[in-house]
Amino acid sequence: MMLLNRDALETLAFCPMGCSHVSEHEAVILELITSLRDRGPQATRETLELVVTEDSVGDMLETLSRIGSALAIAGIFPGEPVASQGRG
C-alpha cells in the first residue's frame, strides 16, 4: 500500500472495510496479482508501468508475487473456485 500511495500515477480509491463491493482500483490490483500467475512477469510489468512510476515496478512485482503466494496458501487466490464444503 505504501508503494501505491507514494508511486501510483493517479490517486487510487478503495472501498471502506465492510463494503460488499470492489472498487475499480481494487479490481486492478486483483487483476495484477492474477496476471502475474497467468501471464507472467513481463506482461504484468507492462501493465504496472501504467499504474506506478518506473522506479517502483520491480518492487511492485515482488510485492504482488508475495501477496499472490499468501492468497494461494490461504486458499483465496482470485479467480480460483472455492471448494464446496458440503456434508458427505
Tab-separated table of N, CA, C and O in Angstrom:
chain	number	residue	atom	x	y	z
A	1	MET	N	0.829	-1.193	0.000
A	1	MET	CA	0.000	0.000	0.000
A	1	MET	C	0.868	1.248	0.000
A	1	MET	O	0.518	2.233	-0.616
A	2	MET	N	2.015	1.158	0.674
A	2	MET	CA	2.907	2.313	0.709
A	2	MET	C	3.403	2.648	-0.699
A	2	MET	O	3.446	3.818	-1.082
A	3	LEU	N	3.775	1.623	-1.460
A	3	LEU	CA	4.232	1.861	-2.827
A	3	LEU	C	3.138	2.505	-3.666
A	3	LEU	O	3.398	3.433	-4.425
A	4	LEU	N	1.935	2.001	-3.521
A	4	LEU	CA	0.827	2.580	-4.283
A	4	LEU	C	0.535	3.998	-3.835
A	4	LEU	O	0.231	4.871	-4.651
A	5	ASN	N	0.628	4.254	-2.548
A	5	ASN	CA	0.379	5.592	-2.033
A	5	ASN	C	1.439	6.574	-2.528
A	5	ASN	O	1.136	7.687	-2.927
A	6	ARG	N	2.678	6.129	-2.529
A	6	ARG	CA	3.793	7.004	-2.885
A	6	ARG	C	4.005	7.109	-4.391
A	6	ARG	O	4.324	8.183	-4.895
A	7	ASP	N	3.863	5.997	-5.128
A	7	ASP	CA	4.316	5.965	-6.513
A	7	ASP	C	3.244	5.705	-7.562
A	7	ASP	O	3.568	5.523	-8.736
A	8	ALA	N	1.978	5.680	-7.171
A	8	ALA	CA	0.918	5.482	-8.158
A	8	ALA	C	0.851	6.700	-9.081
A	8	ALA	O	1.111	7.830	-8.668
A	9	LEU	N	0.520	6.459	-10.338
A	9	LEU	CA	0.430	7.542	-11.309
A	9	LEU	C	-0.859	8.334	-11.172
A	9	LEU	O	-0.990	9.406	-11.749
A	10	GLU	N	-1.807	7.811	-10.405
A	10	GLU	CA	-3.026	8.546	-10.083
A	10	GLU	C	-3.458	8.155	-8.673
A	10	GLU	O	-2.998	7.160	-8.133
A	11	THR	N	-4.324	8.931	-8.099
A	11	THR	CA	-4.816	8.631	-6.758
A	11	THR	C	-5.750	7.434	-6.833
A	11	THR	O	-6.698	7.425	-7.617
A	12	LEU	N	-5.454	6.419	-6.037
A	12	LEU	CA	-6.258	5.218	-6.042
A	12	LEU	C	-7.342	5.309	-4.973
A	12	LEU	O	-7.111	5.831	-3.883
A	13	ALA	N	-8.516	4.788	-5.304
A	13	ALA	CA	-9.642	4.819	-4.369
A	13	ALA	C	-10.005	3.396	-3.972
A	13	ALA	O	-10.071	2.503	-4.818
A	14	PHE	N	-10.214	3.195	-2.684
A	14	PHE	CA	-10.560	1.887	-2.153
A	14	PHE	C	-11.858	1.986	-1.372
A	14	PHE	O	-12.135	2.998	-0.737
A	15	CYS	N	-12.639	0.920	-1.408
A	15	CYS	CA	-13.881	0.883	-0.630
A	15	CYS	C	-13.537	0.751	0.849
A	15	CYS	O	-12.503	0.189	1.204
A	16	PRO	N	-14.393	1.255	1.719
A	16	PRO	CA	-14.145	1.103	3.154
A	16	PRO	C	-14.282	-0.358	3.569
A	16	PRO	O	-14.939	-1.156	2.893
A	17	MET	N	-13.650	-0.700	4.685
A	17	MET	CA	-13.766	-2.062	5.231
A	17	MET	C	-15.245	-2.373	5.436
A	17	MET	O	-16.024	-1.511	5.815
A	18	GLY	N	-15.622	-3.578	5.166
A	18	GLY	CA	-17.011	-3.981	5.345
A	18	GLY	C	-17.879	-3.722	4.129
A	18	GLY	O	-19.029	-4.161	4.084
A	19	CYS	N	-17.364	-3.037	3.144
A	19	CYS	CA	-18.124	-2.766	1.916
A	19	CYS	C	-18.218	-4.058	1.111
A	19	CYS	O	-17.242	-4.797	0.989
A	20	SER	N	-19.370	-4.336	0.554
A	20	SER	CA	-19.551	-5.581	-0.190
A	20	SER	C	-19.205	-5.444	-1.671
A	20	SER	O	-19.421	-6.373	-2.443
A	21	HIS	N	-18.651	-4.302	-2.058
A	21	HIS	CA	-18.284	-4.056	-3.450
A	21	HIS	C	-16.764	-3.955	-3.586
A	21	HIS	O	-16.060	-3.713	-2.617
A	22	VAL	N	-16.288	-4.104	-4.804
A	22	VAL	CA	-14.876	-3.940	-5.114
A	22	VAL	C	-14.738	-2.683	-5.957
A	22	VAL	O	-15.419	-2.529	-6.969
A	23	SER	N	-13.854	-1.773	-5.536
A	23	SER	CA	-13.654	-0.549	-6.312
A	23	SER	C	-12.873	-0.871	-7.580
A	23	SER	O	-12.264	-1.939	-7.718
A	24	GLU	N	-12.885	0.042	-8.519
A	24	GLU	CA	-12.147	-0.146	-9.770
A	24	GLU	C	-10.664	-0.376	-9.500
A	24	GLU	O	-10.039	-1.261	-10.089
A	25	HIS	N	-10.085	0.382	-8.593
A	25	HIS	CA	-8.662	0.244	-8.299
A	25	HIS	C	-8.353	-1.069	-7.573
A	25	HIS	O	-7.311	-1.673	-7.791
A	26	GLU	N	-9.253	-1.507	-6.720
A	26	GLU	CA	-9.075	-2.814	-6.082
A	26	GLU	C	-9.095	-3.918	-7.131
A	26	GLU	O	-8.301	-4.868	-7.072
A	27	ALA	N	-9.980	-3.783	-8.107
A	27	ALA	CA	-10.060	-4.768	-9.187
A	27	ALA	C	-8.770	-4.779	-10.007
A	27	ALA	O	-8.311	-5.846	-10.422
A	28	VAL	N	-8.176	-3.619	-10.222
A	28	VAL	CA	-6.911	-3.545	-10.956
A	28	VAL	C	-5.830	-4.307	-10.196
A	28	VAL	O	-5.060	-5.080	-10.790
A	29	ILE	N	-5.761	-4.124	-8.895
A	29	ILE	CA	-4.746	-4.819	-8.088
A	29	ILE	C	-4.970	-6.331	-8.132
A	29	ILE	O	-4.029	-7.105	-8.309
A	30	LEU	N	-6.213	-6.775	-8.013
A	30	LEU	CA	-6.511	-8.203	-8.103
A	30	LEU	C	-6.131	-8.751	-9.474
A	30	LEU	O	-5.591	-9.857	-9.586
A	31	GLU	N	-6.389	-7.992	-10.516
A	31	GLU	CA	-6.012	-8.418	-11.868
A	31	GLU	C	-4.500	-8.516	-12.007
A	31	GLU	O	-3.987	-9.444	-12.651
A	32	LEU	N	-3.770	-7.578	-11.420
A	32	LEU	CA	-2.309	-7.636	-11.472
A	32	LEU	C	-1.789	-8.899	-10.781
A	32	LEU	O	-0.849	-9.539	-11.263
A	33	ILE	N	-2.403	-9.278	-9.681
A	33	ILE	CA	-1.995	-10.489	-8.964
A	33	ILE	C	-2.245	-11.723	-9.827
A	33	ILE	O	-1.379	-12.586	-9.962
A	34	THR	N	-3.424	-11.812	-10.423
A	34	THR	CA	-3.713	-12.975	-11.269
A	34	THR	C	-2.910	-12.933	-12.562
A	34	THR	O	-2.510	-13.975	-13.071
A	35	SER	N	-2.648	-11.761	-13.082
A	35	SER	CA	-1.839	-11.628	-14.293
A	35	SER	C	-0.437	-12.169	-14.084
A	35	SER	O	0.120	-12.837	-14.964
A	36	LEU	N	0.127	-11.889	-12.930
A	36	LEU	CA	1.478	-12.363	-12.640
A	36	LEU	C	1.530	-13.891	-12.708
A	36	LEU	O	2.452	-14.461	-13.286
A	37	ARG	N	0.514	-14.540	-12.167
A	37	ARG	CA	0.471	-16.006	-12.219
A	37	ARG	C	0.155	-16.504	-13.630
A	37	ARG	O	0.790	-17.417	-14.139
A	38	ASP	N	-0.824	-15.900	-14.285
A	38	ASP	CA	-1.339	-16.431	-15.543
A	38	ASP	C	-0.550	-15.993	-16.783
A	38	ASP	O	-0.434	-16.741	-17.736
A	39	ARG	N	-0.042	-14.757	-16.777
A	39	ARG	CA	0.639	-14.233	-17.972
A	39	ARG	C	2.124	-14.014	-17.762
A	39	ARG	O	2.848	-13.773	-18.700
A	40	GLY	N	2.569	-14.056	-16.508
A	40	GLY	CA	3.990	-13.913	-16.220
A	40	GLY	C	4.418	-12.491	-15.929
A	40	GLY	O	3.652	-11.537	-16.087
A	41	PRO	N	5.683	-12.342	-15.495
A	41	PRO	CA	6.164	-11.043	-15.045
A	41	PRO	C	6.276	-9.990	-16.149
A	41	PRO	O	6.035	-8.817	-15.892
A	42	GLN	N	6.616	-10.369	-17.371
A	42	GLN	CA	6.787	-9.352	-18.415
A	42	GLN	C	5.466	-8.679	-18.770
A	42	GLN	O	5.389	-7.459	-18.849
A	43	ALA	N	4.427	-9.468	-18.983
A	43	ALA	CA	3.119	-8.888	-19.300
A	43	ALA	C	2.596	-8.059	-18.128
A	43	ALA	O	2.020	-6.983	-18.317
A	44	THR	N	2.815	-8.540	-16.913
A	44	THR	CA	2.369	-7.812	-15.726
A	44	THR	C	3.168	-6.518	-15.582
A	44	THR	O	2.613	-5.473	-15.233
A	45	ARG	N	4.455	-6.572	-15.883
A	45	ARG	CA	5.305	-5.376	-15.849
A	45	ARG	C	4.750	-4.296	-16.780
A	45	ARG	O	4.677	-3.122	-16.422
A	46	GLU	N	4.333	-4.707	-17.962
A	46	GLU	CA	3.790	-3.745	-18.933
A	46	GLU	C	2.537	-3.062	-18.389
A	46	GLU	O	2.337	-1.867	-18.597
A	47	THR	N	1.705	-3.809	-17.696
A	47	THR	CA	0.514	-3.214	-17.091
A	47	THR	C	0.891	-2.326	-15.913
A	47	THR	O	0.363	-1.226	-15.756
A	48	LEU	N	1.824	-2.781	-15.084
A	48	LEU	CA	2.255	-1.993	-13.925
A	48	LEU	C	2.817	-0.636	-14.338
A	48	LEU	O	2.669	0.341	-13.613
A	49	GLU	N	3.453	-0.576	-15.486
A	49	GLU	CA	4.015	0.689	-15.963
A	49	GLU	C	2.937	1.739	-16.191
A	49	GLU	O	3.224	2.931	-16.230
A	50	LEU	N	1.684	1.296	-16.319
A	50	LEU	CA	0.560	2.224	-16.458
A	50	LEU	C	-0.004	2.653	-15.112
A	50	LEU	O	-0.817	3.569	-15.039
A	51	VAL	N	0.437	1.977	-14.043
A	51	VAL	CA	-0.147	2.197	-12.721
A	51	VAL	C	0.808	2.928	-11.779
A	51	VAL	O	0.382	3.793	-11.017
A	52	VAL	N	2.101	2.567	-11.801
A	52	VAL	CA	3.075	3.160	-10.885
A	52	VAL	C	4.274	3.701	-11.662
A	52	VAL	O	4.492	3.348	-12.810
A	53	THR	N	5.066	4.527	-10.986
A	53	THR	CA	6.263	5.076	-11.614
A	53	THR	C	7.238	3.955	-11.952
A	53	THR	O	7.238	2.891	-11.324
A	54	GLU	N	8.062	4.193	-12.938
A	54	GLU	CA	9.005	3.175	-13.427
A	54	GLU	C	9.901	2.640	-12.322
A	54	GLU	O	10.211	1.445	-12.275
A	55	ASP	N	10.327	3.512	-11.416
A	55	ASP	CA	11.218	3.092	-10.326
A	55	ASP	C	10.579	2.074	-9.383
A	55	ASP	O	11.283	1.352	-8.684
A	56	SER	N	9.267	2.008	-9.343
A	56	SER	CA	8.565	1.122	-8.406
A	56	SER	C	8.094	-0.185	-9.023
A	56	SER	O	7.610	-1.053	-8.309
A	57	VAL	N	8.232	-0.342	-10.322
A	57	VAL	CA	7.687	-1.516	-10.993
A	57	VAL	C	8.280	-2.811	-10.430
A	57	VAL	O	7.552	-3.752	-10.119
A	58	GLY	N	9.588	-2.889	-10.260
A	58	GLY	CA	10.220	-4.101	-9.731
A	58	GLY	C	9.749	-4.426	-8.331
A	58	GLY	O	9.435	-5.592	-8.023
A	59	ASP	N	9.676	-3.410	-7.471
A	59	ASP	CA	9.198	-3.622	-6.105
A	59	ASP	C	7.740	-4.082	-6.101
A	59	ASP	O	7.350	-4.936	-5.307
A	60	MET	N	6.930	-3.520	-6.998
A	60	MET	CA	5.528	-3.916	-7.068
A	60	MET	C	5.387	-5.355	-7.551
A	60	MET	O	4.546	-6.100	-7.049
A	61	LEU	N	6.213	-5.767	-8.520
A	61	LEU	CA	6.172	-7.159	-8.983
A	61	LEU	C	6.469	-8.118	-7.832
A	61	LEU	O	5.782	-9.124	-7.652
A	62	GLU	N	7.484	-7.788	-7.052
A	62	GLU	CA	7.833	-8.637	-5.902
A	62	GLU	C	6.694	-8.673	-4.887
A	62	GLU	O	6.334	-9.729	-4.367
A	63	THR	N	6.118	-7.518	-4.618
A	63	THR	CA	5.017	-7.437	-3.659
A	63	THR	C	3.803	-8.220	-4.150
A	63	THR	O	3.179	-8.956	-3.378
A	64	LEU	N	3.464	-8.078	-5.423
A	64	LEU	CA	2.328	-8.815	-5.976
A	64	LEU	C	2.557	-10.319	-5.898
A	64	LEU	O	1.634	-11.084	-5.620
A	65	SER	N	3.794	-10.740	-6.124
A	65	SER	CA	4.133	-12.158	-6.024
A	65	SER	C	3.917	-12.670	-4.598
A	65	SER	O	3.342	-13.745	-4.393
A	66	ARG	N	4.353	-11.893	-3.624
A	66	ARG	CA	4.179	-12.291	-2.219
A	66	ARG	C	2.704	-12.324	-1.822
A	66	ARG	O	2.263	-13.227	-1.115
A	67	ILE	N	1.955	-11.334	-2.280
A	67	ILE	CA	0.517	-11.305	-1.975
A	67	ILE	C	-0.159	-12.511	-2.616
A	67	ILE	O	-0.970	-13.187	-1.985
A	68	GLY	N	0.172	-12.797	-3.874
A	68	GLY	CA	-0.405	-13.947	-4.559
A	68	GLY	C	-0.104	-15.249	-3.841
A	68	GLY	O	-0.979	-16.102	-3.686
A	69	SER	N	1.136	-15.394	-3.376
A	69	SER	CA	1.507	-16.600	-2.632
A	69	SER	C	0.701	-16.724	-1.349
A	69	SER	O	0.210	-17.812	-1.014
A	70	ALA	N	0.567	-15.626	-0.627
A	70	ALA	CA	-0.192	-15.648	0.629
A	70	ALA	C	-1.666	-15.982	0.366
A	70	ALA	O	-2.272	-16.761	1.109
A	71	LEU	N	-2.232	-15.424	-0.695
A	71	LEU	CA	-3.626	-15.717	-1.025
A	71	LEU	C	-3.797	-17.179	-1.424
A	71	LEU	O	-4.784	-17.818	-1.053
A	72	ALA	N	-2.827	-17.714	-2.174
A	72	ALA	CA	-2.899	-19.125	-2.581
A	72	ALA	C	-2.814	-20.044	-1.364
A	72	ALA	O	-3.577	-21.012	-1.249
A	73	ILE	N	-1.893	-19.749	-0.458
A	73	ILE	CA	-1.751	-20.560	0.755
A	73	ILE	C	-3.036	-20.524	1.580
A	73	ILE	O	-3.462	-21.540	2.134
A	74	ALA	N	-3.668	-19.357	1.619
A	74	ALA	CA	-4.913	-19.212	2.379
A	74	ALA	C	-6.114	-19.811	1.650
A	74	ALA	O	-7.204	-19.897	2.211
A	75	GLY	N	-5.908	-20.211	0.384
A	75	GLY	CA	-6.996	-20.788	-0.393
A	75	GLY	C	-7.988	-19.782	-0.927
A	75	GLY	O	-9.127	-20.122	-1.227
A	76	ILE	N	-7.547	-18.520	-1.069
A	76	ILE	CA	-8.461	-17.469	-1.543
A	76	ILE	C	-7.873	-16.698	-2.730
A	76	ILE	O	-8.163	-15.524	-2.920
A	77	PHE	N	-7.050	-17.376	-3.543
A	77	PHE	CA	-6.467	-16.706	-4.706
A	77	PHE	C	-7.590	-16.265	-5.639
A	77	PHE	O	-8.507	-17.040	-5.926
A	78	PRO	N	-7.566	-15.023	-6.132
A	78	PRO	CA	-8.640	-14.519	-7.005
A	78	PRO	C	-8.822	-15.396	-8.244
A	78	PRO	O	-7.848	-15.793	-8.887
A	79	GLY	N	-10.058	-15.685	-8.558
A	79	GLY	CA	-10.373	-16.424	-9.768
A	79	GLY	C	-10.370	-17.925	-9.615
A	79	GLY	O	-10.777	-18.633	-10.514
A	80	GLU	N	-9.906	-18.426	-8.492
A	80	GLU	CA	-9.923	-19.880	-8.274
A	80	GLU	C	-11.239	-20.254	-7.619
A	80	GLU	O	-11.692	-19.583	-6.676
A	81	PRO	N	-11.866	-21.327	-8.092
A	81	PRO	CA	-13.141	-21.727	-7.482
A	81	PRO	C	-12.924	-22.171	-6.035
A	81	PRO	O	-11.911	-22.772	-5.707
A	82	VAL	N	-13.871	-21.860	-5.211
A	82	VAL	CA	-13.821	-22.255	-3.810
A	82	VAL	C	-14.388	-23.665	-3.707
A	82	VAL	O	-15.462	-23.957	-4.236
A	83	ALA	N	-13.652	-24.533	-3.031
A	83	ALA	CA	-14.114	-25.905	-2.860
A	83	ALA	C	-15.378	-25.918	-2.003
A	83	ALA	O	-15.449	-25.235	-0.981
A	84	SER	N	-16.356	-26.668	-2.424
A	84	SER	CA	-17.592	-26.739	-1.664
A	84	SER	C	-17.356	-27.529	-0.386
A	84	SER	O	-16.593	-28.485	-0.358
A	85	GLN	N	-17.983	-27.096	0.662
A	85	GLN	CA	-17.815	-27.763	1.959
A	85	GLN	C	-19.128	-28.431	2.359
A	85	GLN	O	-19.578	-28.330	3.491
A	86	GLY	N	-19.715	-29.114	1.385
A	86	GLY	CA	-20.984	-29.795	1.644
A	86	GLY	C	-20.813	-30.965	2.603
A	86	GLY	O	-19.719	-31.442	2.838
A	87	ARG	N	-21.912	-31.401	3.147
A	87	ARG	CA	-21.890	-32.550	4.068
A	87	ARG	C	-21.883	-33.837	3.270
A	87	ARG	O	-22.567	-33.976	2.290
A	88	GLY	N	-21.094	-34.762	3.717
A	88	GLY	CA	-20.958	-36.008	2.997
A	88	GLY	C	-21.591	-37.104	3.622
A	88	GLY	O	-22.213	-37.908	3.826
